[in-house]
Coordinates of C-alpha atoms in Angstrom, one line a residue:
Chain A
M747 CA -48.3 -17.6 -2.7
K748 CA -47.0 -20.9 -3.0
S749 CA -44.1 -19.7 -5.0
R750 CA -43.7 -16.8 -2.6
K751 CA -43.4 -19.1 0.2
E752 CA -40.8 -21.2 -1.6
K753 CA -39.2 -18.0 -2.6
K754 CA -38.8 -17.2 1.0
T755 CA -37.2 -20.4 2.1
V756 CA -34.7 -20.9 -0.6
P757 CA -32.7 -17.7 0.0
N758 CA -32.6 -18.6 3.6
T759 CA -31.0 -21.9 2.9
I760 CA -28.8 -20.3 0.2
K761 CA -27.9 -17.4 2.4
S762 CA -26.6 -19.7 5.0
I763 CA -24.3 -21.2 2.5
A764 CA -23.2 -18.5 0.1
P765 CA -25.4 -15.4 -0.1
T766 CA -23.5 -13.7 -2.8
L767 CA -24.5 -16.2 -5.4
F768 CA -28.2 -15.3 -5.3
A769 CA -28.8 -11.8 -6.5
V770 CA -31.3 -13.4 -9.0
E771 CA -33.9 -13.4 -6.3
Q772 CA -35.4 -10.0 -7.6
D773 CA -37.0 -11.7 -10.6
P774 CA -39.8 -14.1 -9.4
E775 CA -39.7 -16.3 -12.5
P776 CA -36.1 -17.3 -12.7
V777 CA -36.1 -18.1 -9.0
L778 CA -37.4 -21.6 -9.4
M779 CA -34.8 -22.3 -12.1
S780 CA -32.3 -20.7 -9.9
F781 CA -33.4 -22.8 -7.2
N782 CA -32.8 -25.9 -9.3
M783 CA -29.5 -24.5 -10.3
V784 CA -28.7 -23.6 -6.8
N785 CA -29.7 -27.0 -5.7
F786 CA -27.5 -28.5 -8.4
I787 CA -24.7 -26.1 -7.4
L788 CA -25.3 -26.8 -3.8
Q789 CA -25.1 -30.5 -4.3
N790 CA -22.0 -30.2 -6.3
M791 CA -20.5 -27.9 -3.7
E792 CA -21.4 -30.4 -1.0
L793 CA -19.8 -33.1 -3.0
R794 CA -16.8 -31.0 -3.7
Q795 CA -16.6 -30.0 -0.1
K796 CA -16.8 -33.6 1.0
E797 CA -14.0 -34.3 -1.5
L798 CA -12.0 -31.5 -0.1
E799 CA -12.7 -32.6 3.4
L800 CA -11.5 -36.1 2.5
E801 CA -8.5 -34.7 0.8
N802 CA -7.8 -32.6 3.9
I803 CA -8.1 -35.7 6.1
R804 CA -5.8 -37.5 3.8
L805 CA -3.3 -34.7 3.8
R806 CA -3.6 -34.3 7.6
K807 CA -3.0 -38.0 8.0
T808 CA 0.0 -37.9 5.7
N809 CA 1.3 -34.9 7.5
E810 CA 0.8 -36.6 10.8
D811 CA 2.5 -39.7 9.5
L812 CA 5.3 -37.6 8.3
R813 CA 5.5 -35.8 11.6
K814 CA 5.3 -39.2 13.5
N815 CA 8.1 -40.6 11.3
E816 CA 10.1 -37.4 11.8
L817 CA 9.6 -37.7 15.6
M818 CA 10.5 -41.3 15.6
F819 CA 13.5 -40.6 13.5
Q820 CA 14.5 -37.8 15.9
R821 CA 14.0 -40.3 18.8
F822 CA 16.3 -42.8 17.2
Q823 CA 18.9 -40.2 16.5
R824 CA 18.7 -39.1 20.2
I825 CA 19.0 -42.7 21.4
G826 CA 22.1 -43.3 19.3
N827 CA 23.5 -39.7 19.8
L828 CA 23.2 -39.4 16.0
G829 CA 22.6 -36.5 13.8
Y830 CA 22.5 -36.0 10.0
F831 CA 23.5 -33.4 7.6
Y832 CA 23.2 -33.0 3.8
L833 CA 24.4 -30.5 1.3
D834 CA 23.2 -30.0 -2.3
Y835 CA 26.3 -28.9 -4.2
Q836 CA 24.4 -27.2 -7.0
T837 CA 22.2 -25.0 -5.0
G838 CA 24.4 -24.8 -1.9
A839 CA 21.3 -25.7 0.2
A840 CA 22.2 -27.5 3.4
K841 CA 20.0 -29.1 5.9
S842 CA 20.7 -30.7 9.3
S843 CA 18.6 -32.6 11.8
T844 CA 17.8 -31.1 15.2
S845 CA 20.0 -33.6 17.0
F846 CA 22.8 -32.7 14.6
N847 CA 22.6 -29.1 15.7
K848 CA 22.3 -30.1 19.3
I849 CA 25.4 -32.3 19.2
I850 CA 27.5 -29.8 17.3
G851 CA 26.2 -27.0 19.5
L852 CA 25.1 -24.7 16.8
E853 CA 23.7 -21.3 17.6
A854 CA 20.7 -20.0 15.7
P855 CA 22.4 -17.7 13.2
F856 CA 25.0 -20.3 12.3
E857 CA 25.1 -20.8 8.6
L858 CA 25.4 -24.4 7.6
G859 CA 28.1 -25.0 5.0
L860 CA 31.3 -26.9 4.6
E861 CA 33.6 -24.0 5.4
N862 CA 31.7 -23.2 8.6
L863 CA 31.6 -26.8 9.7
K864 CA 35.3 -27.1 9.1
Q865 CA 35.9 -24.4 11.6
I866 CA 34.3 -26.5 14.3
I867 CA 36.8 -29.3 14.0
H868 CA 39.5 -29.2 16.6
P869 CA 42.8 -27.8 15.1
A870 CA 44.6 -31.1 15.8
F871 CA 42.1 -33.0 13.5
Q872 CA 41.6 -30.5 10.8
H873 CA 44.3 -31.7 8.5
A874 CA 43.1 -35.3 8.7
A875 CA 39.5 -34.3 8.1
H876 CA 40.4 -32.2 5.1
K877 CA 42.5 -35.0 3.6
R878 CA 39.7 -37.6 4.0
Y879 CA 37.1 -35.3 2.4
H880 CA 39.3 -34.5 -0.6
E881 CA 40.2 -38.2 -1.1
A882 CA 36.5 -39.0 -1.1
L883 CA 35.9 -36.3 -3.7
Q884 CA 38.6 -37.6 -5.9
Q885 CA 38.2 -41.3 -5.5
H886 CA 34.4 -41.4 -5.1
K887 CA 34.8 -43.2 -1.8
R888 CA 32.7 -43.2 1.4
F889 CA 34.6 -41.7 4.2
S890 CA 34.5 -41.9 7.9
G891 CA 36.6 -40.9 10.9
E892 CA 36.8 -39.8 14.5
Y893 CA 37.3 -36.2 15.3
K894 CA 37.3 -33.8 18.2
I895 CA 35.2 -30.7 17.8
I896 CA 35.0 -27.5 19.7
R897 CA 31.3 -26.5 20.0
P898 CA 30.6 -22.9 19.0
V899 CA 27.9 -22.6 21.6
D900 CA 30.0 -23.0 24.7
G901 CA 33.6 -23.9 23.5
S902 CA 33.4 -27.3 25.0
E903 CA 35.1 -30.3 23.3
R904 CA 33.2 -33.3 22.0
W905 CA 34.3 -36.5 20.2
L906 CA 32.5 -37.3 17.0
S907 CA 32.4 -40.3 14.8
T908 CA 31.3 -39.4 11.3
W909 CA 30.3 -41.4 8.2
A910 CA 29.7 -39.6 4.9
R911 CA 29.0 -40.3 1.3
I912 CA 29.2 -38.1 -1.7
E913 CA 26.8 -38.7 -4.6
F914 CA 27.9 -37.7 -8.1
N915 CA 26.1 -36.4 -11.2
A916 CA 26.5 -38.2 -14.6
D917 CA 29.3 -35.7 -15.5
Q918 CA 31.2 -36.7 -12.3
T919 CA 30.6 -33.5 -10.5
P920 CA 29.5 -33.8 -6.9
A921 CA 25.8 -33.7 -6.4
L922 CA 25.0 -34.4 -2.8
L923 CA 26.9 -34.8 0.4
A924 CA 25.2 -36.9 3.0
C925 CA 26.7 -37.3 6.5
I926 CA 25.8 -39.0 9.7
I927 CA 27.6 -38.0 12.9
Q928 CA 27.6 -39.7 16.3
D929 CA 28.6 -38.2 19.6
I930 CA 31.1 -40.7 21.1
T931 CA 32.5 -38.4 23.8
E932 CA 31.4 -40.8 26.6
Q933 CA 32.8 -43.8 24.9
K934 CA 36.1 -42.0 24.4
Q935 CA 36.1 -40.9 28.1
T936 CA 35.5 -44.5 29.2
L937 CA 38.3 -45.6 26.9
Q938 CA 40.6 -43.0 28.3
S939 CA 40.0 -43.9 31.9
L940 CA 40.4 -47.5 30.9
D941 CA 43.7 -46.6 29.3
Q942 CA 44.7 -44.8 32.5
S943 CA 44.0 -47.7 34.7
L944 CA 45.8 -50.0 32.3
K945 CA 48.8 -47.7 32.5
L946 CA 48.6 -47.6 36.3
N947 CA 48.4 -51.4 36.3
H948 CA 51.3 -51.6 34.0
N949 CA 53.4 -49.3 36.2
Q950 CA 52.4 -51.3 39.3
N951 CA 53.4 -54.5 37.6
E952 CA 56.7 -53.0 36.7
R953 CA 57.4 -52.0 40.3
L954 CA 56.4 -55.5 41.4
L955 CA 58.8 -56.9 38.9
N956 CA 61.5 -54.6 40.2
F957 CA 60.6 -55.7 43.6
S958 CA 61.0 -59.4 42.8
Y959 CA 64.2 -58.4 41.0
I960 CA 65.7 -56.9 44.2
I961 CA 64.7 -60.0 46.1
S962 CA 66.1 -62.4 43.5
H963 CA 69.2 -60.5 42.7
N964 CA 70.3 -58.0 45.3
L965 CA 69.2 -59.8 48.5
R966 CA 70.6 -63.0 47.1
S967 CA 73.9 -61.5 46.2
H968 CA 74.3 -60.4 49.8
S969 CA 73.2 -63.8 51.2
S970 CA 75.6 -65.6 48.9
N971 CA 78.4 -63.3 50.0
F972 CA 77.6 -64.0 53.6
A973 CA 77.6 -67.8 53.0
Q974 CA 80.9 -67.7 51.1
L975 CA 82.6 -65.4 53.7
L976 CA 81.5 -67.6 56.6
E977 CA 82.8 -70.6 54.8
F978 CA 86.1 -68.8 54.5
L979 CA 86.0 -67.9 58.1
E980 CA 85.5 -71.5 59.1
K981 CA 88.4 -72.8 57.2
T982 CA 90.9 -70.0 57.7
N983 CA 93.8 -70.5 60.2
T984 CA 95.6 -67.1 60.2
E985 CA 94.6 -64.1 62.3
A986 CA 95.3 -61.7 59.4
E987 CA 92.9 -63.5 57.1
R988 CA 90.3 -63.7 59.9
K989 CA 90.4 -59.9 60.3
D990 CA 90.1 -59.4 56.6
I991 CA 87.1 -61.6 56.4
F992 CA 85.4 -59.8 59.3
K993 CA 86.0 -56.5 57.5
H994 CA 84.2 -57.9 54.4
L995 CA 81.4 -59.4 56.5
K996 CA 80.8 -55.9 57.9
T997 CA 80.6 -54.4 54.4
V998 CA 78.2 -57.0 53.3
A999 CA 76.0 -56.4 56.4
W1000 CA 75.9 -52.6 55.6
R1001 CA 75.0 -53.3 52.0
F1002 CA 72.3 -55.7 53.1
D1003 CA 70.9 -53.0 55.3
D1004 CA 70.9 -50.5 52.4
T1005 CA 69.1 -52.9 50.1
L1006 CA 66.4 -53.5 52.7
R1007 CA 65.9 -49.8 53.1
N1008 CA 65.6 -49.4 49.3
L1009 CA 63.2 -52.3 49.3
N1010 CA 61.1 -50.5 51.8
D1011 CA 61.2 -47.3 49.8
V1012 CA 59.9 -49.1 46.7
V1013 CA 57.1 -50.7 48.7
S1014 CA 56.0 -47.4 50.2
I1015 CA 55.6 -45.7 46.8
Q1016 CA 52.1 -47.0 46.2
K1017 CA 51.0 -46.1 49.8
G1018 CA 52.2 -42.5 49.3
T1019 CA 49.7 -41.6 46.6
T1020 CA 46.7 -41.9 48.8
T1021 CA 48.0 -40.6 52.1
I1022 CA 49.3 -37.1 52.4
I1023 CA 48.5 -34.7 49.5
K1024 CA 49.1 -31.1 50.1
P1025 CA 49.1 -27.9 48.0
L1026 CA 52.8 -27.1 47.4
H1027 CA 54.2 -23.8 46.1
L1028 CA 56.5 -25.3 43.5
K1029 CA 59.1 -22.4 43.3
T1030 CA 59.6 -22.6 47.1
Q1031 CA 60.0 -26.4 46.9
V1032 CA 62.7 -26.0 44.3
D1033 CA 64.4 -23.4 46.5
I1034 CA 64.4 -25.8 49.4
A1035 CA 65.9 -28.6 47.2
V1036 CA 68.6 -26.2 46.0
Q1037 CA 69.4 -25.2 49.6
S1038 CA 69.7 -28.8 50.8
L1039 CA 72.1 -29.6 48.0
G1040 CA 74.1 -26.4 48.6
Y1041 CA 77.2 -28.3 49.5
L1042 CA 77.2 -30.2 46.2
I1043 CA 76.4 -27.0 44.3
A1044 CA 79.3 -25.2 46.0
E1045 CA 81.6 -28.1 45.4
K1046 CA 80.8 -28.2 41.7
N1047 CA 80.7 -24.4 41.4
A1048 CA 77.4 -24.8 39.7
I1049 CA 74.9 -22.2 38.6
V1050 CA 71.3 -23.2 39.4
I1051 CA 68.5 -21.1 38.0
N1052 CA 65.0 -21.5 39.5
D1053 CA 62.7 -20.2 36.7
V1054 CA 59.5 -21.8 38.1
P1055 CA 56.7 -19.2 37.9
E1056 CA 55.5 -17.9 41.3
I1057 CA 51.9 -18.8 40.5
I1058 CA 52.4 -22.6 40.3
I1059 CA 50.8 -24.6 43.1
V1060 CA 50.7 -28.4 42.9
D1061 CA 48.7 -30.8 45.0
Y1062 CA 51.3 -33.5 45.8
N1063 CA 52.7 -35.8 48.4
P1064 CA 55.4 -33.5 50.0
A1065 CA 57.9 -36.3 50.6
F1066 CA 57.6 -37.4 47.0
M1067 CA 58.1 -33.8 45.8
E1068 CA 61.2 -33.4 48.0
N1069 CA 62.6 -36.6 46.7
I1070 CA 61.8 -35.9 43.0
L1071 CA 63.3 -32.4 43.1
Q1072 CA 66.4 -33.5 44.9
C1073 CA 66.9 -36.5 42.7
F1074 CA 66.9 -34.6 39.4
L1075 CA 68.9 -31.7 40.8
S1076 CA 71.6 -34.0 42.3
N1077 CA 71.5 -36.1 39.2
A1078 CA 72.3 -33.0 37.1
L1079 CA 75.1 -32.0 39.5
K1080 CA 76.6 -35.5 39.8
Y1081 CA 76.9 -36.0 36.1
S1082 CA 78.1 -32.5 35.3
H1083 CA 80.7 -32.1 32.6
P1084 CA 84.2 -31.7 34.1
E1085 CA 85.3 -29.2 31.4
R1086 CA 82.7 -26.5 32.0
Q1087 CA 80.8 -24.8 34.7
P1088 CA 77.6 -26.7 35.4
L1089 CA 74.5 -24.8 34.5
I1090 CA 71.1 -26.2 35.7
R1091 CA 67.8 -24.5 34.8
I1092 CA 64.6 -25.6 36.4
D1093 CA 61.4 -24.4 34.8
Y1094 CA 57.7 -25.1 34.7
F1095 CA 55.5 -24.6 31.6
Y1096 CA 52.5 -25.9 29.8
E1097 CA 52.5 -28.1 26.7
E1098 CA 49.0 -28.9 25.4
D1099 CA 47.4 -28.1 28.7
K1100 CA 49.8 -30.4 30.6
G1101 CA 52.1 -28.8 33.2
L1102 CA 55.7 -29.8 32.8
L1103 CA 58.5 -29.4 35.3
Q1104 CA 61.8 -29.3 33.4
F1105 CA 65.4 -29.8 34.5
Q1106 CA 67.9 -28.8 31.9
D1107 CA 71.7 -29.2 32.3
N1108 CA 74.9 -28.9 30.3
G1109 CA 76.4 -32.1 31.8
L1110 CA 77.8 -35.3 30.5
G1111 CA 74.6 -36.5 28.8
I1112 CA 73.5 -40.1 28.3
D1113 CA 73.6 -42.1 25.1
L1114 CA 69.9 -42.8 24.9
N1115 CA 70.2 -45.1 21.9
K1116 CA 72.1 -47.5 24.2
H1117 CA 70.6 -46.8 27.6
R1118 CA 67.1 -45.4 27.2
E1119 CA 65.4 -48.6 28.5
K1120 CA 67.7 -48.9 31.5
L1121 CA 67.9 -45.2 32.4
F1122 CA 65.2 -45.5 35.1
G1123 CA 66.0 -49.1 35.9
M1124 CA 67.0 -50.2 39.4
Y1125 CA 70.7 -50.1 40.2
K1126 CA 71.6 -49.0 36.7
T1127 CA 74.4 -46.5 36.3
F1128 CA 76.0 -45.2 33.2
H1129 CA 79.0 -43.3 34.3
R1130 CA 82.0 -44.4 36.5
N1131 CA 81.0 -42.2 39.4
S1132 CA 81.7 -43.4 42.9
D1133 CA 78.5 -41.8 44.1
A1134 CA 76.3 -43.3 41.4
R1135 CA 73.7 -45.4 43.3
G1136 CA 71.3 -46.3 40.6
I1137 CA 68.2 -46.1 42.8
D1138 CA 67.2 -42.4 42.9
L1139 CA 65.9 -42.2 39.4
F1140 CA 64.2 -45.5 39.8
L1141 CA 62.4 -44.3 42.9
S1142 CA 61.5 -40.9 41.5
K1143 CA 60.1 -42.4 38.4
G1144 CA 58.0 -44.8 40.5
Q1145 CA 56.7 -41.8 42.6
V1146 CA 55.8 -39.7 39.6
E1147 CA 54.0 -42.6 37.9
A1148 CA 52.2 -43.6 41.0
M1149 CA 50.8 -40.0 41.1
G1150 CA 49.7 -40.5 37.5
G1151 CA 52.4 -38.5 35.8
H1152 CA 55.3 -39.5 33.6
I1153 CA 58.9 -38.5 32.7
E1154 CA 60.4 -37.8 29.3
V1155 CA 64.1 -37.4 28.7
E1156 CA 66.2 -35.9 25.9
S1157 CA 69.9 -36.1 26.0
E1158 CA 73.0 -35.9 24.0
V1159 CA 76.4 -37.1 25.0
N1160 CA 78.8 -34.2 26.0
I1161 CA 76.0 -31.7 25.5
G1162 CA 73.6 -32.3 28.3
S1163 CA 70.3 -33.7 29.4
T1164 CA 66.7 -32.4 29.7
F1165 CA 64.2 -34.2 31.9
K1166 CA 60.5 -33.2 31.5
I1167 CA 58.4 -34.3 34.3
Q1168 CA 54.6 -34.3 34.1
L1169 CA 54.0 -34.4 37.8
K1170 CA 50.5 -36.0 37.7
Chain B
M1298 CA 99.7 -79.3 32.8
N1299 CA 96.6 -77.1 33.0
A1300 CA 95.6 -75.6 29.7
I1301 CA 93.9 -72.8 31.5
K1302 CA 96.4 -69.9 32.0
T1303 CA 94.2 -66.8 32.3
I1304 CA 90.8 -66.2 33.8
F1305 CA 88.8 -62.9 33.6
I1306 CA 86.4 -62.3 36.5
V1307 CA 83.8 -59.7 35.4
D1308 CA 81.7 -58.6 38.3
D1309 CA 80.9 -55.4 40.1
D1310 CA 80.8 -57.1 43.5
M1311 CA 84.4 -56.6 45.0
I1312 CA 83.9 -59.2 47.7
Y1313 CA 82.9 -61.9 45.3
Q1314 CA 85.9 -60.9 43.1
L1315 CA 88.3 -61.3 45.9
F1316 CA 87.3 -64.6 47.2
T1317 CA 86.7 -66.1 43.8
Q1318 CA 90.2 -65.0 42.9
K1319 CA 91.5 -66.6 46.0
I1320 CA 89.8 -69.9 45.5
I1321 CA 91.1 -70.1 41.9
E1322 CA 94.6 -69.3 43.0
N1323 CA 94.3 -72.0 45.7
L1324 CA 93.2 -74.5 43.1
D1325 CA 96.0 -73.7 40.7
S1326 CA 98.5 -71.1 41.5
T1327 CA 99.8 -70.9 37.9
I1328 CA 96.5 -69.4 36.7
G1329 CA 96.5 -65.6 36.3
V1330 CA 93.2 -64.0 37.5
Q1331 CA 92.2 -60.6 36.1
L1332 CA 89.5 -58.6 37.8
Y1333 CA 87.1 -56.3 35.9
N1334 CA 84.1 -54.3 37.4
D1335 CA 81.9 -54.3 34.3
G1336 CA 81.5 -55.5 30.8
D1337 CA 83.0 -52.4 29.3
E1338 CA 86.3 -52.8 31.3
A1339 CA 86.5 -56.4 30.3
L1340 CA 85.8 -55.7 26.7
T1341 CA 88.5 -53.0 26.5
A1342 CA 91.0 -55.5 28.2
L1343 CA 90.0 -58.3 25.8
K1344 CA 90.6 -56.1 22.7
K1345 CA 94.0 -55.2 24.1
T1346 CA 95.0 -58.8 24.8
M1347 CA 93.9 -60.2 21.5
T1348 CA 97.5 -60.2 20.3
D1349 CA 99.1 -61.1 23.6
D1350 CA 99.0 -64.8 24.2
A1351 CA 99.9 -64.7 27.8
Q1352 CA 97.1 -62.4 28.8
Y1353 CA 94.4 -63.7 26.5
P1354 CA 91.6 -65.2 28.7
D1355 CA 90.8 -68.9 28.4
I1356 CA 87.8 -68.5 30.7
I1357 CA 85.5 -65.6 31.5
L1358 CA 83.3 -65.7 34.6
L1359 CA 80.7 -63.1 33.7
D1360 CA 78.1 -61.5 36.0
I1361 CA 74.8 -60.3 34.4
N1362 CA 73.9 -57.3 36.3
M1363 CA 76.6 -54.7 36.2
P1364 CA 76.7 -50.9 35.7
I1365 CA 77.8 -49.3 32.3
M1366 CA 77.7 -52.5 30.3
D1367 CA 75.9 -55.6 31.7
G1368 CA 76.6 -59.2 30.9
W1369 CA 74.2 -59.5 28.1
E1370 CA 75.5 -56.3 26.4
F1371 CA 79.0 -57.8 26.8
M1372 CA 77.9 -61.0 25.1
A1373 CA 76.5 -59.0 22.2
E1374 CA 79.8 -57.3 21.7
Y1375 CA 81.6 -60.6 22.1
V1376 CA 79.5 -62.2 19.3
Q1377 CA 80.6 -59.3 17.0
L1378 CA 84.2 -59.8 17.9
K1379 CA 84.2 -63.6 17.8
S1380 CA 85.5 -64.1 14.3
K1381 CA 88.6 -61.9 14.9
L1382 CA 89.6 -63.7 18.1
P1383 CA 92.6 -66.0 18.1
K1384 CA 90.5 -68.7 19.8
P1385 CA 87.1 -69.0 21.4
I1386 CA 86.8 -68.3 25.1
Q1387 CA 84.9 -70.5 27.6
I1388 CA 82.3 -68.1 29.0
Y1389 CA 80.3 -68.9 32.2
I1390 CA 77.6 -66.7 33.5
V1391 CA 78.0 -66.5 37.3
S1392 CA 75.1 -64.6 38.8
S1393 CA 73.0 -64.4 41.9
S1394 CA 69.9 -63.9 39.7
I1395 CA 67.4 -66.6 40.1
A1396 CA 65.2 -65.1 37.4
E1397 CA 64.0 -67.8 35.0
S1398 CA 64.5 -65.5 32.0
D1399 CA 68.2 -65.1 32.7
L1400 CA 68.8 -68.8 33.2
K1401 CA 66.9 -69.6 29.9
R1402 CA 68.8 -67.0 28.0
A1403 CA 72.1 -68.3 29.2
K1404 CA 71.2 -71.9 28.3
L1405 CA 70.2 -70.9 24.8
H1406 CA 73.2 -68.7 24.1
E1407 CA 75.6 -70.8 21.9
D1408 CA 78.7 -69.0 23.2
I1409 CA 77.9 -69.5 26.9
I1410 CA 79.0 -72.8 28.3
D1411 CA 76.9 -72.8 31.5
Y1412 CA 75.0 -70.8 34.0
V1413 CA 76.4 -70.9 37.5
S1414 CA 74.4 -69.6 40.4
K1415 CA 76.1 -67.7 43.2
P1416 CA 77.4 -68.6 45.7
I1417 CA 79.8 -70.5 43.5
E1418 CA 81.1 -73.6 45.2
T1419 CA 84.8 -74.7 45.2
D1420 CA 84.0 -78.0 43.5
R1421 CA 82.1 -76.3 40.8
L1422 CA 85.0 -73.9 40.3
A1423 CA 87.4 -76.8 40.2
E1424 CA 85.3 -78.4 37.4
I1425 CA 85.6 -75.2 35.4
V1426 CA 89.2 -74.3 35.8
L1427 CA 91.1 -77.6 36.3
P1428 CA 91.7 -80.4 33.7
K1429 CA 89.5 -83.5 34.2
S1430 CA 92.4 -85.6 35.7
A1431 CA 93.1 -83.1 38.5
Q1432 CA 89.5 -82.6 39.6
N1433 CA 88.9 -85.6 41.9
H1434 CA 92.2 -85.0 43.5
F1435 CA 91.2 -81.5 44.5
S1436 CA 87.6 -82.0 45.4
N1437 CA 88.7 -84.3 48.2
K1438 CA 91.3 -81.9 49.5
E1439 CA 90.9 -79.1 51.9
W1440 CA 90.8 -76.0 49.8
V1441 CA 92.8 -73.6 52.0

């Protein structure tokens, strides 16, 4: 009975652990032995299980540490706008960090690989990137650089700074490419706006310099003429001479007035950028300028072609626009070539997403090697024309630059000139 | 006898040209005054007169700011030409510019004798165009 009792309890215990083990139960004798065995097995199993559990805990902890490290690593990458990428040359296996994918803007099915990554680089930087990579392959150098990319996910542009290293096998074949990238778009933008304000400052300084130049040179030349003429007047004793001097005094007075007007124009440039800005239909504006210079066009028997597309609307100061268009048009007319019919073409087109207003003529042209720096200077003229004033180009340039644009010129003597104006 | 026979006035200001010419002629009527509107005109004339002793300038009164070719550009051409000239020319910058940079540049230029600020005074012109012995005599006299 005793054994029977024991017989009953054992399977219960055993059953709860692993019932399949104990088919031996049918035979009463071996049960006790079995029981010992089972006990032994059970103990061993418990030990083993404990071991396994410990092992599991260790593994879990390692995994957790790994995950923590990975998260920490991710966090650091996010803080620095960093991402990493590596490529095993033998197997072709590539791996990138989450933040790498986020920066690059990869979509899920994107297959990581050198060729595919190359496609992301902005066309303007592809040549440089390609060159650096191949130099690094040949010369076993680290390489780094700044590139613009076009993100596949939305087509937006980002600036990247990259650092990379290639590791080599003993036989000098490349083994591994490791690369860190940083998104430096914001820094670049800050730098660009800094550049912009620096340029603006520079332009303003230049205008101030011109301003002081008018004061020191032009106003002074009038005042010294006044002084000298008055001295003459005081000492003269013939009526004829007196009349002559008065005539000159009058001329000087008119010039003095002119200079003051110019001075005022220069001063008001800066004010004009913030006051009235209106959307202007460029083609119509050009037509108006052509009309108002009709007398000069007729006199020169010139052909003026307005090729500005109908669609172009520019937000601009209307007075500046009128002045700029008239200046470049009258400039082309004034300096037309005497031996051929003047042909002036006005056009508007895009170059690298910048809108350019272009004036093209077949006139006298300017020797830019000699005169480039003085071309837009104040009171500078390069041809013996009685109507050359040397202030229009200076003012127009000031107005364009004050609006944030700039002017480029190409010219060849006896062939003609082309002015490209980026309005803002 | 005044050694100065010919003076070039190179300036785009006609009024200045006229009265400076008048003052010089009043100081010494034997001096011939030639008027040029810019550096290029003066340079062309200078090249032409290199062989003609009567027309060759002893003095050039040179403005800085002129169209076509300004005073500094003229000086650059003059330096190139110098070795071929029969004799050096006394060059004075006469300008209304009060820019420090222009003054410094003129003082440092070895071919420029002096920088004269406009309006140019009769006494100063007398110093430039008359021999030393005649200067006091003229400076005390009414100039007209």
